[in-house]
């Protein structure tokens, strides 16, 4: 899952992973956990994250390796926030391909800068996330813009790239993403593991009765919430 800060990557990754009953792995969440737990890695990356700069590739590769391998063994994953650069995409490919864990589909969640800033400032006020301040937001968006062109070109040529308009309400984005993912999965000859029904209610029911993984349980919870709070980000 590729997209600028504030595009809804985290929210959508959880929903999509839940829909397919696969794992959600977020590089940002893993890094924030290291910072919160004051591990050696956490202390190394803290300032870099606070400035809104990218953490060195070898550290990101290091923290992702085990969770991605494990998720791959359990049936697949949505990787949220990685890769951020072509160098990371290439490094990941080299490591993952022999393990059968390589990225098959890249999903780009596109959103306008003004909307991204509005969302991130709102999130910062709500959660106190230290990189959701005006100056750091602006820098993070610039960092994304700089790497995005080559990264999207890489996936256009190498894998299947799906672009979704992230400015829509949350549930519309999820539905559009799942529709396009199902099409791409079919084209790639991937097995049909989708829980998809034709409507939200059916999907909610199916996700609830088959909530056998944390991601499915999370999706079931989100799906239920979606009916009462459709515009939530
Ligand atoms: P995110 O939660 O995806 O917005 O990421 C928050 C911060 O974590 C970023 O601003 C970076 O400092 C760091 N980060 C997350 N993922 C990566 C990555 N793939 N490569 C380098 N830095 C990352």
mmCIF file of N, CA and C and ligand atoms in Angstrom, residues 3-6 9-10 26-32 45-57 60-61 63-64 80-85 88 120 123 129 131-132 136 140 143, ligand 1:
data_model
loop_
_atom_site.group_PDB
_atom_site.id
_atom_site.type_symbol
_atom_site.label_atom_id
_atom_site.label_comp_id
_atom_site.label_asym_id
_atom_site.label_seq_id
_atom_site.Cartn_x
_atom_site.Cartn_y
_atom_site.Cartn_z
ATOM 1 N N UNK A 3 1.088 5.478 -0.477
ATOM 2 C CA UNK A 3 0.293 6.697 -0.472
ATOM 3 C C UNK A 3 0.911 7.726 0.447
ATOM 4 N N UNK A 4 0.580 8.979 0.252
ATOM 5 C CA UNK A 4 1.156 10.027 1.089
ATOM 6 C C UNK A 4 0.621 9.942 2.518
ATOM 7 N N UNK A 5 1.323 10.553 3.460
ATOM 8 C CA UNK A 5 0.813 10.591 4.821
ATOM 9 C C UNK A 5 -0.591 11.201 4.821
ATOM 10 N N UNK A 6 -1.488 10.570 5.565
ATOM 11 C CA UNK A 6 -2.849 11.119 5.689
ATOM 12 C C UNK A 6 -3.816 10.620 4.630
ATOM 13 N N UNK A 9 -3.941 5.223 4.421
ATOM 14 C CA UNK A 9 -3.256 3.935 4.227
ATOM 15 C C UNK A 9 -3.537 2.954 5.358
ATOM 16 N N UNK A 10 -3.383 3.445 6.589
ATOM 17 C CA UNK A 10 -3.538 2.565 7.750
ATOM 18 C C UNK A 10 -4.959 2.027 7.818
ATOM 19 N N UNK A 26 2.441 -2.924 9.230
ATOM 20 C CA UNK A 26 2.710 -1.497 8.996
ATOM 21 C C UNK A 26 4.112 -1.143 9.461
ATOM 22 N N UNK A 27 4.931 -0.642 8.541
ATOM 23 C CA UNK A 27 6.302 -0.264 8.925
ATOM 24 C C UNK A 27 6.271 0.869 9.951
ATOM 25 N N UNK A 28 5.357 1.829 9.765
ATOM 26 C CA UNK A 28 5.262 2.964 10.703
ATOM 27 C C UNK A 28 4.873 2.491 12.099
ATOM 28 N N UNK A 29 3.888 1.599 12.176
ATOM 29 C CA UNK A 29 3.458 1.086 13.495
ATOM 30 C C UNK A 29 4.600 0.328 14.176
ATOM 31 N N UNK A 30 5.319 -0.493 13.395
ATOM 32 C CA UNK A 30 6.418 -1.272 13.986
ATOM 33 C C UNK A 30 7.508 -0.329 14.510
ATOM 34 N N UNK A 31 7.793 0.717 13.721
ATOM 35 C CA UNK A 31 8.822 1.676 14.150
ATOM 36 C C UNK A 31 8.359 2.440 15.399
ATOM 37 N N UNK A 32 7.104 2.867 15.400
ATOM 38 C CA UNK A 32 6.583 3.602 16.576
ATOM 39 C C UNK A 32 6.622 2.717 17.826
ATOM 40 N N UNK A 45 16.031 5.613 15.678
ATOM 41 C CA UNK A 45 15.178 6.205 14.634
ATOM 42 C C UNK A 45 14.298 7.352 15.135
ATOM 43 N N UNK A 46 14.249 7.556 16.446
ATOM 44 C CA UNK A 46 13.279 8.493 17.012
ATOM 45 C C UNK A 46 13.361 9.893 16.385
ATOM 46 N N UNK A 47 14.575 10.427 16.335
ATOM 47 C CA UNK A 47 14.707 11.810 15.845
ATOM 48 C C UNK A 47 14.373 11.905 14.367
ATOM 49 N N UNK A 48 14.812 10.908 13.643
ATOM 50 C CA UNK A 48 14.545 10.862 12.211
ATOM 51 C C UNK A 48 13.033 10.881 11.961
ATOM 52 N N UNK A 49 12.302 10.104 12.732
ATOM 53 C CA UNK A 49 10.844 10.058 12.564
ATOM 54 C C UNK A 49 10.215 11.381 12.986
ATOM 55 N N UNK A 50 10.749 11.954 14.053
ATOM 56 C CA UNK A 50 10.188 13.229 14.505
ATOM 57 C C UNK A 50 10.361 14.340 13.472
ATOM 58 N N UNK A 51 11.446 14.256 12.711
ATOM 59 C CA UNK A 51 11.675 15.261 11.658
ATOM 60 C C UNK A 51 10.834 14.971 10.427
ATOM 61 N N UNK A 52 10.315 13.756 10.312
ATOM 62 C CA UNK A 52 9.540 13.376 9.134
ATOM 63 C C UNK A 52 10.412 12.838 8.016
ATOM 64 N N UNK A 53 11.660 12.484 8.345
ATOM 65 C CA UNK A 53 12.552 11.892 7.337
ATOM 66 C C UNK A 53 12.358 10.374 7.295
ATOM 67 N N UNK A 54 12.812 9.776 6.217
ATOM 68 C CA UNK A 54 12.736 8.322 6.121
ATOM 69 C C UNK A 54 13.825 7.684 6.975
ATOM 70 N N UNK A 55 13.468 6.609 7.620
ATOM 71 C CA UNK A 55 14.410 5.828 8.417
ATOM 72 C C UNK A 55 15.312 5.050 7.441
ATOM 73 N N UNK A 56 16.599 4.827 7.785
ATOM 74 C CA UNK A 56 17.484 4.103 6.856
ATOM 75 C C UNK A 56 16.906 2.743 6.439
ATOM 76 N N UNK A 57 17.140 2.432 5.171
ATOM 77 C CA UNK A 57 16.551 1.222 4.583
ATOM 78 C C UNK A 57 16.863 -0.054 5.375
ATOM 79 N N UNK A 60 14.600 -0.534 8.316
ATOM 80 C CA UNK A 60 13.220 -0.885 7.948
ATOM 81 C C UNK A 60 13.161 -2.344 7.478
ATOM 82 N N UNK A 61 14.133 -2.730 6.667
ATOM 83 C CA UNK A 61 14.160 -4.125 6.176
ATOM 84 C C UNK A 61 14.252 -5.086 7.368
ATOM 85 N N UNK A 63 13.310 -4.672 10.573
ATOM 86 C CA UNK A 63 12.122 -4.845 11.433
ATOM 87 C C UNK A 63 10.975 -5.529 10.690
ATOM 88 N N UNK A 64 10.981 -5.456 9.358
ATOM 89 C CA UNK A 64 9.867 -6.035 8.602
ATOM 90 C C UNK A 64 10.045 -7.515 8.296
ATOM 91 N N UNK A 80 1.788 -1.990 4.730
ATOM 92 C CA UNK A 80 1.330 -0.605 4.802
ATOM 93 C C UNK A 80 2.523 0.320 5.073
ATOM 94 N N UNK A 81 2.821 1.190 4.110
ATOM 95 C CA UNK A 81 3.890 2.173 4.329
ATOM 96 C C UNK A 81 5.261 1.709 3.858
ATOM 97 N N UNK A 82 5.315 0.602 3.191
ATOM 98 C CA UNK A 82 6.572 0.068 2.660
ATOM 99 C C UNK A 82 6.276 -0.584 1.319
ATOM 100 N N UNK A 83 7.099 -0.403 0.302
ATOM 101 C CA UNK A 83 8.303 0.427 0.270
ATOM 102 C C UNK A 83 7.987 1.903 0.055
ATOM 103 N N UNK A 84 8.906 2.745 0.477
ATOM 104 C CA UNK A 84 8.761 4.192 0.277
ATOM 105 C C UNK A 84 9.611 4.662 -0.900
ATOM 106 N N UNK A 85 10.601 3.844 -1.287
ATOM 107 C CA UNK A 85 11.523 4.243 -2.361
ATOM 108 C C UNK A 85 11.787 3.043 -3.271
ATOM 109 N N UNK A 88 14.108 0.581 -1.671
ATOM 110 C CA UNK A 88 13.442 -0.351 -0.745
ATOM 111 C C UNK A 88 12.676 -1.421 -1.523
ATOM 112 N N UNK A 120 -4.269 15.321 8.615
ATOM 113 C CA UNK A 120 -3.139 15.065 9.513
ATOM 114 C C UNK A 120 -3.162 16.010 10.706
ATOM 115 N N UNK A 123 -5.694 14.630 12.991
ATOM 116 C CA UNK A 123 -5.193 13.445 13.695
ATOM 117 C C UNK A 123 -4.199 13.844 14.785
ATOM 118 N N UNK A 129 0.183 12.616 17.979
ATOM 119 C CA UNK A 129 1.320 12.044 17.223
ATOM 120 C C UNK A 129 2.290 13.173 16.883
ATOM 121 N N UNK A 131 4.699 13.670 14.849
ATOM 122 C CA UNK A 131 5.058 14.111 13.494
ATOM 123 C C UNK A 131 3.837 14.663 12.740
ATOM 124 N N UNK A 132 2.710 14.808 13.433
ATOM 125 C CA UNK A 132 1.528 15.410 12.807
ATOM 126 C C UNK A 132 1.418 16.888 13.179
ATOM 127 N N UNK A 136 6.216 19.534 10.158
ATOM 128 C CA UNK A 136 6.650 18.161 9.847
ATOM 129 C C UNK A 136 5.740 17.546 8.780
ATOM 130 N N UNK A 140 6.990 15.832 5.406
ATOM 131 C CA UNK A 140 6.659 14.428 5.079
ATOM 132 C C UNK A 140 6.001 14.348 3.707
ATOM 133 N N UNK A 143 8.715 14.693 1.158
ATOM 134 C CA UNK A 143 9.496 13.450 1.089
ATOM 135 C C UNK A 143 8.738 12.425 0.250
HETATM 136 P P1 LIG B 1 3.797 6.206 8.621
HETATM 137 O O1 LIG B 1 3.172 5.637 9.847
HETATM 138 O O2 LIG B 1 3.734 5.274 7.451
HETATM 139 O O3 LIG B 1 3.254 7.582 8.302
HETATM 140 O O4 LIG B 1 5.354 6.407 8.926
HETATM 141 C C1 LIG B 1 5.775 7.256 9.963
HETATM 142 C C2 LIG B 1 7.257 7.471 9.867
HETATM 143 O O5 LIG B 1 7.940 6.214 10.008
HETATM 144 C C3 LIG B 1 7.749 8.038 8.544
HETATM 145 O O6 LIG B 1 7.659 9.447 8.496
HETATM 146 C C4 LIG B 1 9.186 7.543 8.521
HETATM 147 O O7 LIG B 1 9.999 8.314 9.396
HETATM 148 C C5 LIG B 1 9.067 6.154 9.145
HETATM 149 N N1 LIG B 1 8.810 5.124 8.132
HETATM 150 C C6 LIG B 1 7.701 4.334 8.020
HETATM 151 N N2 LIG B 1 7.826 3.483 7.001
HETATM 152 C C7 LIG B 1 9.039 3.720 6.446
HETATM 153 C C8 LIG B 1 9.740 3.168 5.358
HETATM 154 N N3 LIG B 1 9.225 2.202 4.601
HETATM 155 N N4 LIG B 1 10.971 3.661 5.094
HETATM 156 C C9 LIG B 1 11.540 4.637 5.824
HETATM 157 N N5 LIG B 1 10.900 5.222 6.850
HETATM 158 C C10 LIG B 1 9.675 4.762 7.189
#
